[in-house]
Every structure is written in structure tokens, then in C-alpha cells.
XYZ file of C-alpha atoms in Angstrom:
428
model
C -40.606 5.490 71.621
C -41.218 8.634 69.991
C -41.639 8.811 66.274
C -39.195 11.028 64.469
C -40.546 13.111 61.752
C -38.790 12.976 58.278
C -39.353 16.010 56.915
C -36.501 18.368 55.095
C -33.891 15.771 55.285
C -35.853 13.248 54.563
C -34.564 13.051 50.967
C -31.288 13.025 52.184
C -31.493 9.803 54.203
C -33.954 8.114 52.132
C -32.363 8.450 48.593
C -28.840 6.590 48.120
C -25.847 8.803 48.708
C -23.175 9.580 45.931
C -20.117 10.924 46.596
C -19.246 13.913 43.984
C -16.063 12.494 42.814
C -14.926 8.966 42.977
C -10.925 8.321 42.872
C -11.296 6.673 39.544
C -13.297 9.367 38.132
C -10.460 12.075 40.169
C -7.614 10.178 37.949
C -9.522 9.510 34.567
C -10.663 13.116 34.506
C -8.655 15.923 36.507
C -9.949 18.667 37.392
C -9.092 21.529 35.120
C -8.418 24.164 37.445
C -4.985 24.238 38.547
C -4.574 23.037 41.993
C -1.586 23.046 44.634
C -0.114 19.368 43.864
C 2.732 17.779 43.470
C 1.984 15.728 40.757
C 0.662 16.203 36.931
C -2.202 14.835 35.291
C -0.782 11.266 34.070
C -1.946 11.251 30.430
C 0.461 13.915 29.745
C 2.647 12.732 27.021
C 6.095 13.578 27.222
C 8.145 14.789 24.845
C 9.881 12.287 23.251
C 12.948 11.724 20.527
C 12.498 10.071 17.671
C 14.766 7.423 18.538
C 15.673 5.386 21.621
C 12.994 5.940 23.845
C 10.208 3.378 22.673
C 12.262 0.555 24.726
C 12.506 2.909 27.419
C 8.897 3.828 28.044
C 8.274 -0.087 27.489
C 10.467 -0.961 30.081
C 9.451 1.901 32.334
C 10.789 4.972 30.743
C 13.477 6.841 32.119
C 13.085 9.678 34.765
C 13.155 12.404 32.405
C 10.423 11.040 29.466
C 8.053 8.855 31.596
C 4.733 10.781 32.484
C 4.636 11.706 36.210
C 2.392 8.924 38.322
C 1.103 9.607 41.623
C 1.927 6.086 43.891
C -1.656 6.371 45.388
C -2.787 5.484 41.849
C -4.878 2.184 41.628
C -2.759 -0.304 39.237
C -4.512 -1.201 36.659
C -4.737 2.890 36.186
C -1.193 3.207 36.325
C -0.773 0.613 33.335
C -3.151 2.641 31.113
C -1.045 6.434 32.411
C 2.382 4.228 30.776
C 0.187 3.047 27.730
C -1.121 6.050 26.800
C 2.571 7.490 26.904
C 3.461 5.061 24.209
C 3.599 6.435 20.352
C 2.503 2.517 19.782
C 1.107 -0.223 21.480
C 3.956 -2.640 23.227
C 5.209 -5.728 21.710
C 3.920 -7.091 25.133
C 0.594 -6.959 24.252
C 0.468 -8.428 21.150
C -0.080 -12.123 22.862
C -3.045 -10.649 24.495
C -4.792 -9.655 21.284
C -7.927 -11.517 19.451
C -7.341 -9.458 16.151
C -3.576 -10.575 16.102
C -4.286 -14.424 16.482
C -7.360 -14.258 14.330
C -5.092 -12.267 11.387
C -1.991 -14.871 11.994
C -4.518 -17.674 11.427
C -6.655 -16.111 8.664
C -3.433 -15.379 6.414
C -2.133 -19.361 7.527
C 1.875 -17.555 9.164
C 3.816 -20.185 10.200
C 4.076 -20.464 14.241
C 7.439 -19.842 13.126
C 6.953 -15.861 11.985
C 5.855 -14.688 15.954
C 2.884 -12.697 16.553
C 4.670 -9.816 17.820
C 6.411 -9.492 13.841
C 3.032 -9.414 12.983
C 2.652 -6.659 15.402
C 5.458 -4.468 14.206
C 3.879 -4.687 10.611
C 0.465 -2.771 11.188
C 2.859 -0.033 13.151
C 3.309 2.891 10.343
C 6.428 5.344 10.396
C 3.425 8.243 11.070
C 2.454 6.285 14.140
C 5.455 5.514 15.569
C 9.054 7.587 14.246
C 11.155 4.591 15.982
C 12.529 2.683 13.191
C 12.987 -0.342 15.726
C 9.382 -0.344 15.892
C 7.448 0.614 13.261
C 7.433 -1.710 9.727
C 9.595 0.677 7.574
C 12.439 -1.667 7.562
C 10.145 -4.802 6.470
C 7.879 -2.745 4.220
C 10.906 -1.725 2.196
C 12.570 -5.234 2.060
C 8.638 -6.743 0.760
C 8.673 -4.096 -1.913
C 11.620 -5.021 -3.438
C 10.458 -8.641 -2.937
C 7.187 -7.761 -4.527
C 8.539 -6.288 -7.085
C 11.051 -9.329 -8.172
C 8.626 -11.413 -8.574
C 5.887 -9.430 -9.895
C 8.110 -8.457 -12.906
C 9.822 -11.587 -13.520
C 6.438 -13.150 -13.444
C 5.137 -10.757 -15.856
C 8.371 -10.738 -18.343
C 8.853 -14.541 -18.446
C 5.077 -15.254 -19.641
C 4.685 -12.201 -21.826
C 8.608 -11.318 -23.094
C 7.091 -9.428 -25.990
C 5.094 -6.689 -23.765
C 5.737 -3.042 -23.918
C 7.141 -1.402 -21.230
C 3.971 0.861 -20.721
C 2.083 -2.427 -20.371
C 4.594 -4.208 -17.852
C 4.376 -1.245 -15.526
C 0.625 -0.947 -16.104
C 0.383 -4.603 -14.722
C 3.386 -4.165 -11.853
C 0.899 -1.767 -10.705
C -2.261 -3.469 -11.026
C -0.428 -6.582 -9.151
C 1.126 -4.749 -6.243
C 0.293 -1.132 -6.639
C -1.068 0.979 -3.884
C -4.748 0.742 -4.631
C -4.181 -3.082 -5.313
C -2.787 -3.755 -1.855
C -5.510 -1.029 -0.485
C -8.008 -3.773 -1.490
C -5.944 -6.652 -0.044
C -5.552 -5.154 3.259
C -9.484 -5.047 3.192
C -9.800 -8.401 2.125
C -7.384 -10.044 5.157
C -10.206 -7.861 7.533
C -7.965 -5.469 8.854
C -9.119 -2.125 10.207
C -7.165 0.902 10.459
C -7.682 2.994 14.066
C -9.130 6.020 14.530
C -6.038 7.464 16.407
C -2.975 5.234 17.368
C -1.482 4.901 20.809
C -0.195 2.542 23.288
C -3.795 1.716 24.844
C -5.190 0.797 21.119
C -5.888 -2.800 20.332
C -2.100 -4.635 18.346
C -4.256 -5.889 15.866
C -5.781 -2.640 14.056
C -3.565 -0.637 11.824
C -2.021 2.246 13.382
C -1.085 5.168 11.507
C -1.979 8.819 11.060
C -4.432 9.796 7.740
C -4.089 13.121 6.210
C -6.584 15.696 8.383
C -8.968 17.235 5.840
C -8.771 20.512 7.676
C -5.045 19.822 6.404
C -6.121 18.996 2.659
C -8.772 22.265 2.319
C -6.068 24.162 3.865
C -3.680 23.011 1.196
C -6.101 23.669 -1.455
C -6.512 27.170 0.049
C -2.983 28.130 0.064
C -2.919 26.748 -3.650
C -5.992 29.422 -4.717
C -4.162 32.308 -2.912
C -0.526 31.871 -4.236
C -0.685 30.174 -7.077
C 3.007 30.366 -8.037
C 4.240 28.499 -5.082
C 1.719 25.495 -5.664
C 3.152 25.434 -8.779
C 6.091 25.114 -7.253
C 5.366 22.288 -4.480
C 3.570 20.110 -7.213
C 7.107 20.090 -9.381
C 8.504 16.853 -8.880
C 12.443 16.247 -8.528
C 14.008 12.837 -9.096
C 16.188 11.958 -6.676
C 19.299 9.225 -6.324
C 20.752 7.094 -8.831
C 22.751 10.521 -10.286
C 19.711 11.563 -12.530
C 21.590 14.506 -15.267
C 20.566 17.967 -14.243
C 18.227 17.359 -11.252
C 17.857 21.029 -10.484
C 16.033 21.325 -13.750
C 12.872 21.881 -13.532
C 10.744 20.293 -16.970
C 12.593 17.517 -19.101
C 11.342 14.918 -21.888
C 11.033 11.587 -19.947
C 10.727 8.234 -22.249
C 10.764 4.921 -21.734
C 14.224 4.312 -21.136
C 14.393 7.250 -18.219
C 11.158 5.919 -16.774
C 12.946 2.475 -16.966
C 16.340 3.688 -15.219
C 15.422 6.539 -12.702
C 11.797 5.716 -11.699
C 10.159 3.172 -9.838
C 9.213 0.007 -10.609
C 5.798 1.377 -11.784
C 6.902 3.955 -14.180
C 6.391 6.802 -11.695
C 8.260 9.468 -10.948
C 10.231 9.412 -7.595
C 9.419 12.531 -5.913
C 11.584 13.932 -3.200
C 12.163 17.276 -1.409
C 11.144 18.707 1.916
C 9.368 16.737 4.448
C 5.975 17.803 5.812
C 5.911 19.222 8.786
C 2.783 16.774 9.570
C 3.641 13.271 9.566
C 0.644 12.304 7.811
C 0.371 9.479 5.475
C -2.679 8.302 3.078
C -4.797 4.980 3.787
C -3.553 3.579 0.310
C 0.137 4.172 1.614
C -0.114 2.898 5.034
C -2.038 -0.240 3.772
C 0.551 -0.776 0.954
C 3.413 -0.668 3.234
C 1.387 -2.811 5.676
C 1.059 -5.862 2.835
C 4.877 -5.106 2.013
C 5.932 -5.552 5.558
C 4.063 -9.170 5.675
C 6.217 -10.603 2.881
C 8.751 -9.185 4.343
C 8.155 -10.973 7.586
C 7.725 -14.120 6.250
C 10.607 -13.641 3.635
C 12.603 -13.078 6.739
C 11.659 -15.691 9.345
C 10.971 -18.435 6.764
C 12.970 -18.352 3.859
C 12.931 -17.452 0.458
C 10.303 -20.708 -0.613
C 7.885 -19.443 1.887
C 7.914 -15.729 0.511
C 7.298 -17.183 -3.718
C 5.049 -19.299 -2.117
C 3.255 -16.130 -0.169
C 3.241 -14.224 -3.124
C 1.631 -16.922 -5.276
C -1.446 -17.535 -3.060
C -2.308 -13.641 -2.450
C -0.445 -11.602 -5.394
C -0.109 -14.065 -8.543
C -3.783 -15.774 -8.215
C -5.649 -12.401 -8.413
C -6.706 -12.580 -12.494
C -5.361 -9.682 -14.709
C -6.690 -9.274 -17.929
C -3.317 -7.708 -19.572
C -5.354 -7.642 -23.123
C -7.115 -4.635 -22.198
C -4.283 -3.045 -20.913
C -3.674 -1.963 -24.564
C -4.656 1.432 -26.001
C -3.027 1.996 -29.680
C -3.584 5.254 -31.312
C -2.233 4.249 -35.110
C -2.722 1.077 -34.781
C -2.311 0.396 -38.935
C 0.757 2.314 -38.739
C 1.924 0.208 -35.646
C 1.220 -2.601 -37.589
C 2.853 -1.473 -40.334
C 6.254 -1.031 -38.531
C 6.268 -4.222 -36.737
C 5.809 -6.242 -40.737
C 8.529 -4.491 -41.648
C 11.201 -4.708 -38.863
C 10.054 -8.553 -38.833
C 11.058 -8.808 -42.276
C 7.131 -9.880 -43.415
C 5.646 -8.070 -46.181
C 3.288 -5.127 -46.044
C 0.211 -6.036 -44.138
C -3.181 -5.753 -46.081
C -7.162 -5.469 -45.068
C -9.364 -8.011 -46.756
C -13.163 -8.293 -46.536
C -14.076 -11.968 -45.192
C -17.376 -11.899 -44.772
C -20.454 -9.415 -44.802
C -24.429 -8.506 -43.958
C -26.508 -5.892 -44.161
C -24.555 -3.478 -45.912
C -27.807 -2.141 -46.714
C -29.406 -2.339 -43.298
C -29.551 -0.617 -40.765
C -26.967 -2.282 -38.567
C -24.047 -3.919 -41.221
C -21.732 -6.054 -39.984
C -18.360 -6.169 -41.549
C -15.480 -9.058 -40.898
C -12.292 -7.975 -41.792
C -8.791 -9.751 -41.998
C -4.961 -8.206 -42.521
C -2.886 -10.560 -43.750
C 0.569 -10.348 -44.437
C 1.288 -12.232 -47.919
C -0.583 -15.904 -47.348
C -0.803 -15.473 -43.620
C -3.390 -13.433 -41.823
C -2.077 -11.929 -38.904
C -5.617 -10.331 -37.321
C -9.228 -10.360 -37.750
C -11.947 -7.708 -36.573
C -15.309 -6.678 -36.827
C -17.378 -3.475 -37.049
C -20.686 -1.720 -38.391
C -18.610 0.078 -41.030
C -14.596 -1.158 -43.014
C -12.299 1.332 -41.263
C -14.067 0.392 -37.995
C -13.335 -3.724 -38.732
C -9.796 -2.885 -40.184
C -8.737 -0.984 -37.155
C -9.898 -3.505 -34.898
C -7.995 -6.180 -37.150
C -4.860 -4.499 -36.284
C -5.202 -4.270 -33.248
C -5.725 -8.051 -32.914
C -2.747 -8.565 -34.877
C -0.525 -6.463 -32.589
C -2.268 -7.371 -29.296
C -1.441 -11.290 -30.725
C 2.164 -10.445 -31.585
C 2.847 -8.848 -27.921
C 0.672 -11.278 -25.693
C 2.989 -14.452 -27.257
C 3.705 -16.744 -24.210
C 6.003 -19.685 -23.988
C 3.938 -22.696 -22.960
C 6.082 -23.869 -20.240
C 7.088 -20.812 -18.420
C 9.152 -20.760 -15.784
C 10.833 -17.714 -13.273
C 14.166 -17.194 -12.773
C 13.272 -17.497 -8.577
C 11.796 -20.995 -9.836
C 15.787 -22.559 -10.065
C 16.693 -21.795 -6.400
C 17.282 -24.177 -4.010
C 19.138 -27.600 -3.844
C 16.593 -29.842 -5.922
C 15.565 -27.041 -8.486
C 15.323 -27.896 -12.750
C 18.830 -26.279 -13.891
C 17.902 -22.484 -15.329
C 16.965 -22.464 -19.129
C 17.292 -19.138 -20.822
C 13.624 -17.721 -21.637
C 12.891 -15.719 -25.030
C 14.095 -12.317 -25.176
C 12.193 -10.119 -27.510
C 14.152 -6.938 -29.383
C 11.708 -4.472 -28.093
C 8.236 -2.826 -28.839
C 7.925 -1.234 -32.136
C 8.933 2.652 -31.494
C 7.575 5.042 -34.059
């Protein structure tokens, strides 16, 4: 036989042949120039309403909001063409996720609270607008619940607090930043961008763009009159007096009435036209909507008891929580409103008034009883920090056995006993 010889197409038939463009390659990546075809590229998202067509693209969307899908498509890449239309991942995926079992376990749920609740939760309003799928309904039922117990908590072990204090430590308890950390802490990770195809178990929601914040910034430099304008509050609800007005003096007993349950401001207003949201928000309302899940799905016991374990056990030094700018003239108030006489600074003890580095010891006492004691390097020093002992003593009283109002429900609760109810902080 005659030997052929291999020489320009040699390579050709030597060399393992590729094809230029597989089918799964064809339907991952369309081409970009437009072709003659019937059909569009499948992860197309289709305009959808903001209500009533999660279920729908779930179930298989109807005609007019589910992405066009050629029939010729290989299945498992039809499945990721109906994911991808999705706003948020399905509630039928949830069973399927590692991250979603491990969390359930990790935070000890009851097999009673199911795993697609605990789906639902790490869905934010920015990811998904469907209120029937996203956690705005929990999140707001667990902040009321947080907030119940975190202030009757607070008020039943420390009655005498100021109100500055008790919000200071409402907010330190379950505050944004607070909750930030907790959401760290139970190992959950928020996604980069949230869709139907992204794992149930990370938290979906959409952070503020910093091309967004330096444009916001930008427009502030250039007009400065109307960033003065958008960073006006205005309260809203509960009938605030005059709420087109612009400045006003707010106290204590405004901050107690029309603001939150942290002392801030309730700001309301136009919506932005980007539903963006802050990684301290969406991990605040993600804790919220927990205890709301398990308030819901096991009862009132469960919830106190979920609060106790992750909220209550975190240690809060409310001492230093303090900051008194007369304290001597706070001090002086409080003597005389409590019918005690006029307090006074005595020298205990002394050394090195000559040195270098004297210590002084200084008492105020109130007739025969000493009510503080501090120390300094010079006497005003030590006498200012004995008042503030003395007041920081009078405010931080707590009744030995305390016990919360929440603490009486159920069949085989301890009958309620009133707790102490102070007259107030000392208003100058």
C-alpha cells in the first residue's frame, strides 16, 4: 500500500478537533449580534410587579412575565433561565441548602420553626419587593418583640435610670450595630448580588453602590441648599404638633412619645428611587425576623427564652454609660428633692501632697451618711469624682430579686408583684 504523506493537513487530523461553539456554551453565552430567531436570550428578566408574581414565576410564571425558553434547551439549563428570573431564591430550594441546615442547627430552631421560615428571613425588602416573601412582616413583629423585652429588662433591674441611659442601653442591646455583630457571630454571609440561582442560606439584599454615595456627596457640594434640605428630618405618625415645621426643641418627653424606642428621630419622606439598604439595616432586620419566627411558630416561652440566650447574656456595662457635666450641682438637686441635707466634700485620706504625684480620697456625705467617695491627683478632681459615685449609686439601685412583667405569663407563673417605680431623674 502506498504511504500517504501528511503534510498541510496534517495538523488538522493529528490534533483533536473542537467545535467553535458547543450548545451549552450557545445558551450560557448568546451571541451578541442580533440574529433572525424566534426566541430571546433566556436570562432576560422580565419586568415584573411588585406584587403577585413571585408565586407565579415559582410555579412557572405566567405567559406574559416568564422569560422566553427555547424547548431545545437542555433541562437542567432551563431550571437556571426560571431561577435567574426570580427577584429571590424559591422556598423550594431551601431543603437543598448546607448553609440553611447548618444555620437552623447552629442557632438550636426547633424542627418545629421550618427551614423555609428560615429562608424567608435572610430575604430583604431591597432583594425581593414581595411582601409574601421577603422578612418585612417578621422583622417588624421581632422589633417590637425585641424591644419589650429589652426595656422591661432594663427598667425592672435599674427603675432609677435616666431616660438618656435606658435608650443608650436599648441600643447597645438590640441596636443596629449590635445585631450587625450578631449576624456575624451566627456565620452568616451577605451575597454579592441576590437572585433566584444564589445559595437560601446567604443574606440577600442590595448595599448602597458607592458610585451612589460619591454621587450623593457630589450633589451635596454643588447645591448645597437642597442637601440641607434632604438631611431635615420629619417625624411622622402618632399626630406629632406642627410636622411641617422644620427646627423644634425636642426633650425627653418628645423623644419618649414620638421617637423610637432608641431615642431617635423617625425620619420619613420620599422614597429613593434605588432600593438600596445598608449592611447594618439588612442584618438588623435579619436578627428581628428570627425572633419573629420563632415567636411565631413556637410561642411566646420560646421567643423570652430566644432572647435570653443571644440578647440578655451579652454583658453591658450601664456604669459607663454615664456622662454628667455638673455633677455637684446634680448632686445637689437630687439631696434636696430627697429631702436629705446639703451634700458636703470631706478629705478621708491623703499622700504626697508634696510630691510629685498626690493622691487625694475624698467623701460627700450628706449629714452622718456618705453618699460617694472618689479619688484624684488634686481636691476638685476627687470631689467631682465623689459625686459622680454618689449619683451613679443612686441611679444604678437594683431590686435583688427582679423579675419582668413577661416573667408572670403562662398557666404556672408566680402571680405579678408591682416593681419600684422611681419619680424621675433629677431635671435641672
Amino acid at each position: 500500500m502506498k504511504a500517504l504523506r501528511l503534510l498541510r493537513w496534517s495538523g488538522s487530523v493529528l490534533s483533536p478537533r473542537r467545535r467553535p461553539c458547543s450548545i451549552d456554551q450557545f445558551y450560557r453565552y448568546p451571541p451578541v449580534t442580533r440574529c433572525l430567531t424566534t426566541w430571546t436570550s433566556p436570562f432576560q428578566h422580565a419586568v415584573r410587579e411588585p406584587k403577585g408574581n413571585h408565586a407565579q414565576a415559582e410555579a412557572g410564571q405566567a405567559e406574559d412575565d416568564a422569560p422566553i425558553i427555547p424547548e431545545d434547551m437542555p433541562e437542567h439549563l432551563q431550571k437556571e433561565a426560571r431561577l435567574r428570573a426570580l427577584p429571590s431564591p424559591p422556598l423550594s430550594e431551601a431543603r437543598s441548602s448546607a448553609k440553611l441546615a447548618a444555620l437552623h442547627a447552629r442557632l438550636s430552631l426547633s424542627p418545629r420553626l421550618p427551614i423555609e421560615t428560615l429562608a424567608r428571613c435572610l430575604v430583604d425588602e431591597t432583594a425581593d419587593p414581595n411582601p409574601d416573601f421577603n422578612n418585612t412582616s417578621l422583622s417588624t413583629l421581632g422589633r417590637e418583640l425585641y424591644g419589650y423585652h429589652t426595656s422591661e429588662a432594663i427598667l425592672c433591674r435599674y427603675p432609677r435610670l435616666p431616660t438618656a441611659v435606658v435608650f443608650a442601653a436599648m441600643s447597645a442591646y438590640v441596636g443596629p450595630n449590635t445585631l450587625t455583630q450578631i449576624t456575624k457571630e451566627w456565620g452568616v454571609e451577605l451575597v454579592a448580588e441576590p437572585g433566584g440561582e444564589v445559595d437560601p442560606g446567604y443574606l440577600q439584599c442590595k448595599r448602597v453602590d458607592s458610585m451612589l454615595v460619591r454621587k450623593h456627596s457630589k450633589d451635596s457640594v454643588d447645591d448645597p441648599a437642597a442637601a440641607l434640605e434632604r438631611s431635615q428630618p420629619r417625624i411622622v405618625g402618632l399626630n406629632h404638633p406642627n410636622p411641617e415645621q422644620k427646627s423644634w426643641r425636642r426633650g425627653v418627653s418628645s423623644m419618649t412619645v414620638y421617637d423610637d424606642e432608641f431615642g431617635d428621630l423617625v425620619k420619613g419622606g420620599g422614597q429613593s428611587t434605588v432600593p438600596t439598604t445598608t449592611v447594618e439595616d439588612a442584618c438588623a432586620r435579619f436578627v428581628q425576623a428570627v425572633m419573629g419566627a420563632v415567636y411565631l411558630h413556637r410561642g411566646k416561652h420560646a421567643a423570652r427564652t430566644f432572647f435570653k440566650e443571644h440578647i440578655l447574656s451579652r454583658h453591658l456595662n450601664i456604669g459607663n454609660m454615664f456622662e454628667f457635666k455638673q455633677p455637684t450641682f446634680d448632686l445637689t438637686r437630687l439631696c434636696a428633692r430627697e429631702g436629705l441635707e446639703s451634700p458636703v466634700a470631706r478629705i478621708l485620706s491623703e499622700t504626697g501632697r508634696l510630691s510629685r504625684h498626690p493622691v487625694f480620697i475624698v467623701g460627700v456625705f450628706a449629714g452622718r451618711e456618705k453618699l460617694g467617695e472618689g479619688s484624684g491627683s488634686s481636691l476638685n478632681e476627687a470631689r467631682v469624682r465623689a459625686a459622680v459615685g454618689a449619683l451613679k449609686g443612686w441611679y444604678l439601685y437594683s431590686p435583688l430579686d427582679v423579675r419582668v412583667p413577661s416573667d408572670a405569663e403562662g398557666p404556672n407563673a408566680k402571680p405579678w408583684k408591682p416593681v419600684l417605680i422611681d419619680i424621675g431623674e433629677v431635671v435641672c
